[in-house]
PDB file of C-alpha atoms in Angstrom:
ATOM      1  CA  UNK H1215      13.223  -0.481   2.585  1.00 86.00           C
ATOM      2  CA  UNK H1216      12.848   2.489   0.226  1.00 94.00           C
ATOM      3  CA  UNK H1217      11.054   1.568  -3.005  1.00 96.00           C
ATOM      4  CA  UNK H1218      13.105   1.851  -6.189  1.00 94.00           C
ATOM      5  CA  UNK H1219      10.680   3.802  -8.371  1.00 97.00           C
ATOM      6  CA  UNK H1220      11.194   4.974 -11.947  1.00 96.00           C
ATOM      7  CA  UNK H1221      11.485   8.574 -13.059  1.00 96.00           C
ATOM      8  CA  UNK H1222       8.318  10.599 -12.494  1.00 97.00           C
ATOM      9  CA  UNK H1223       5.521  10.774 -13.350  1.00 98.00           C
ATOM     10  CA  UNK H1224       3.903   7.773 -11.677  1.00 98.00           C
ATOM     11  CA  UNK H1225       1.243   7.325  -9.002  1.00 98.00           C
ATOM     12  CA  UNK H1226       1.246   6.763  -5.251  1.00 98.00           C
ATOM     13  CA  UNK H1227      -1.532   5.292  -3.129  1.00 98.00           C
ATOM     14  CA  UNK H1228      -1.163   6.354   0.497  1.00 98.00           C
ATOM     15  CA  UNK H1229      -3.028   4.115   2.928  1.00 98.00           C
ATOM     16  CA  UNK H1230      -3.095   5.441   6.504  1.00 98.00           C
ATOM     17  CA  UNK H1231      -4.672   3.285   9.187  1.00 97.00           C
ATOM     18  CA  UNK H1232      -5.198   2.768  12.902  1.00 97.00           C
ATOM     19  CA  UNK H1233      -5.063  -0.892  13.950  1.00 95.00           C
ATOM     20  CA  UNK H1234      -7.349  -2.584  16.421  1.00 93.00           C
ATOM     21  CA  UNK H1235      -5.834  -4.710  19.192  1.00 91.00           C
ATOM     22  CA  UNK H1236      -4.552  -8.201  18.439  1.00 90.00           C
ATOM     23  CA  UNK H1237      -3.358  -9.807  15.216  1.00 92.00           C
ATOM     24  CA  UNK H1238      -6.529 -11.739  14.261  1.00 93.00           C
ATOM     25  CA  UNK H1239      -4.856 -12.993  11.076  1.00 94.00           C
ATOM     26  CA  UNK H1240      -3.619  -9.548  10.047  1.00 94.00           C
ATOM     27  CA  UNK H1241       0.076 -10.411   9.550  1.00 94.00           C
ATOM     28  CA  UNK H1242      -0.714 -13.338   7.263  1.00 96.00           C
ATOM     29  CA  UNK H1243      -3.197 -11.287   5.218  1.00 96.00           C
ATOM     30  CA  UNK H1244      -0.789  -8.343   4.927  1.00 94.00           C
ATOM     31  CA  UNK H1245       1.950 -10.651   3.627  1.00 96.00           C
ATOM     32  CA  UNK H1246      -0.459 -12.179   1.100  1.00 97.00           C
ATOM     33  CA  UNK H1247      -1.557  -8.724  -0.118  1.00 96.00           C
ATOM     34  CA  UNK H1248       2.072  -7.688  -0.618  1.00 96.00           C
ATOM     35  CA  UNK H1249       2.757 -10.885  -2.554  1.00 97.00           C
ATOM     36  CA  UNK H1250      -0.372 -10.386  -4.684  1.00 97.00           C
ATOM     37  CA  UNK H1251       0.320  -6.668  -5.319  1.00 97.00           C
ATOM     38  CA  UNK H1252       3.795  -7.518  -6.603  1.00 97.00           C
ATOM     39  CA  UNK H1253       2.158  -9.740  -9.250  1.00 97.00           C
ATOM     40  CA  UNK H1254      -0.071  -6.942 -10.584  1.00 98.00           C
ATOM     41  CA  UNK H1255       0.734  -5.187 -13.857  1.00 98.00           C
ATOM     42  CA  UNK H1256       1.868  -1.624 -13.163  1.00 98.00           C
ATOM     43  CA  UNK H1257       2.986  -2.224  -9.564  1.00 98.00           C
ATOM     44  CA  UNK H1258       6.244  -0.364  -8.921  1.00 98.00           C
ATOM     45  CA  UNK H1259       6.965  -0.842  -5.227  1.00 97.00           C
ATOM     46  CA  UNK H1260       5.833  -0.267  -1.663  1.00 98.00           C
ATOM     47  CA  UNK H1261       6.995   1.342   1.587  1.00 97.00           C
ATOM     48  CA  UNK H1262       5.316   0.694   4.917  1.00 96.00           C
ATOM     49  CA  UNK H1263       5.723   1.605   8.587  1.00 96.00           C
ATOM     50  CA  UNK H1264       3.627   1.171  11.720  1.00 94.00           C
ATOM     51  CA  UNK H1265       4.160   2.824  15.084  1.00 94.00           C
ATOM     52  CA  UNK H1266       3.613   1.273  18.490  1.00 91.00           C
ATOM     53  CA  UNK H1267       0.457   3.400  18.802  1.00 93.00           C
ATOM     54  CA  UNK H1268      -1.106   1.438  15.914  1.00 89.00           C
ATOM     55  CA  UNK H1269      -0.791   4.207  13.303  1.00 96.00           C
ATOM     56  CA  UNK H1270       0.417   2.778  10.014  1.00 96.00           C
ATOM     57  CA  UNK H1271       1.237   4.304   6.648  1.00 98.00           C
ATOM     58  CA  UNK H1272       1.716   2.223   3.525  1.00 97.00           C
ATOM     59  CA  UNK H1273       2.583   3.896   0.240  1.00 98.00           C
ATOM     60  CA  UNK H1274       2.313   1.772  -2.889  1.00 98.00           C
ATOM     61  CA  UNK H1275       3.576   3.037  -6.235  1.00 98.00           C
ATOM     62  CA  UNK H1276       1.899   2.374  -9.563  1.00 98.00           C
ATOM     63  CA  UNK H1277       2.544   3.110 -13.230  1.00 98.00           C
ATOM     64  CA  UNK H1278      -1.001   4.313 -13.967  1.00 98.00           C
ATOM     65  CA  UNK H1279      -4.418   5.062 -12.548  1.00 98.00           C
ATOM     66  CA  UNK H1280      -5.728   2.058 -14.486  1.00 98.00           C
ATOM     67  CA  UNK H1281      -3.301  -0.208 -12.610  1.00 98.00           C
ATOM     68  CA  UNK H1282      -4.495   1.258  -9.297  1.00 98.00           C
ATOM     69  CA  UNK H1283      -8.139   0.643 -10.188  1.00 98.00           C
ATOM     70  CA  UNK H1284      -7.387  -2.917 -11.305  1.00 98.00           C
ATOM     71  CA  UNK H1285      -5.746  -3.548  -7.920  1.00 98.00           C
ATOM     72  CA  UNK H1286      -8.654  -1.948  -6.070  1.00 97.00           C
ATOM     73  CA  UNK H1287     -11.106  -4.261  -7.843  1.00 97.00           C
ATOM     74  CA  UNK H1288      -9.022  -7.451  -7.590  1.00 97.00           C
ATOM     75  CA  UNK H1289     -11.367  -9.966  -5.904  1.00 97.00           C
ATOM     76  CA  UNK H1290      -8.915 -11.164  -3.249  1.00 97.00           C
ATOM     77  CA  UNK H1291      -7.843  -7.605  -2.412  1.00 97.00           C
ATOM     78  CA  UNK H1292     -11.494  -6.532  -2.150  1.00 96.00           C
ATOM     79  CA  UNK H1293     -12.257  -9.350   0.299  1.00 96.00           C
ATOM     80  CA  UNK H1294      -9.259  -8.477   2.479  1.00 95.00           C
ATOM     81  CA  UNK H1295     -10.170  -4.778   2.373  1.00 94.00           C
ATOM     82  CA  UNK H1296     -13.618  -5.623   3.767  1.00 95.00           C
ATOM     83  CA  UNK H1297     -12.052  -7.748   6.505  1.00 95.00           C
ATOM     84  CA  UNK H1298      -9.819  -4.808   7.355  1.00 94.00           C
ATOM     85  CA  UNK H1299     -12.825  -2.561   7.815  1.00 94.00           C
ATOM     86  CA  UNK H1300     -14.671  -5.091   9.956  1.00 94.00           C
ATOM     87  CA  UNK H1301     -11.771  -6.508  11.994  1.00 95.00           C
ATOM     88  CA  UNK H1302      -8.311  -4.934  11.750  1.00 95.00           C
ATOM     89  CA  UNK H1303      -8.789  -1.154  11.505  1.00 96.00           C
ATOM     90  CA  UNK H1304     -10.539   1.327  13.745  1.00 95.00           C
ATOM     91  CA  UNK H1305     -10.000   4.010  11.062  1.00 97.00           C
ATOM     92  CA  UNK H1306      -8.353   4.311   7.656  1.00 96.00           C
ATOM     93  CA  UNK H1307      -7.906   6.730   4.745  1.00 97.00           C
ATOM     94  CA  UNK H1308      -6.727   6.132   1.197  1.00 97.00           C
ATOM     95  CA  UNK H1309      -5.255   8.919  -0.904  1.00 98.00           C
ATOM     96  CA  UNK H1310      -4.231   8.623  -4.549  1.00 98.00           C
ATOM     97  CA  UNK H1311      -1.608  11.049  -5.856  1.00 98.00           C
ATOM     98  CA  UNK H1312       0.312  11.674  -9.034  1.00 98.00           C
ATOM     99  CA  UNK H1313       4.037  11.971  -8.364  1.00 98.00           C
ATOM    100  CA  UNK H1314       5.284  14.847 -10.505  1.00 98.00           C
ATOM    101  CA  UNK H1315       8.849  15.001  -9.129  1.00 97.00           C
ATOM    102  CA  UNK H1316      10.968  12.674  -7.044  1.00 96.00           C
ATOM    103  CA  UNK H1317      14.533  12.963  -5.843  1.00 94.00           C
ATOM    104  CA  UNK H1318      16.796  11.548  -3.165  1.00 92.00           C
ATOM    105  CA  UNK H1319      20.289  10.344  -2.416  1.00 91.00           C
ATOM    106  CA  UNK H1320      22.205   7.339  -1.105  1.00 89.00           C
ATOM    107  CA  UNK H1321      25.204   7.852   1.140  1.00 91.00           C
ATOM    108  CA  UNK H1322      28.476   6.602  -0.296  1.00 88.00           C
ATOM    109  CA  UNK H1323      30.187   4.231   2.117  1.00 84.00           C
TER     110      UNK H1323
END
């Protein structure tokens, strides 16, 4: 699903990861993080995809850098992030960007 974001400017956090083999509780934790993120002030939406090779990209959208930092330091998110580093990911990168322009279209059916 494509996130329904407001007019720019806003912020995007791009999380790119390579998964390890096996679920090991990953699906449940990912669902909980999505649920928790949606409760955070300043959260605007999320888009996520993972290929069969284990490469995943999740882009979350936020109203401000302060909202991003609050999410980063949320205790439950911090604990899951550490579990990701020790169990679920063989590599990951996080990039924070300011969205200056955004545009798109929807086909009329």
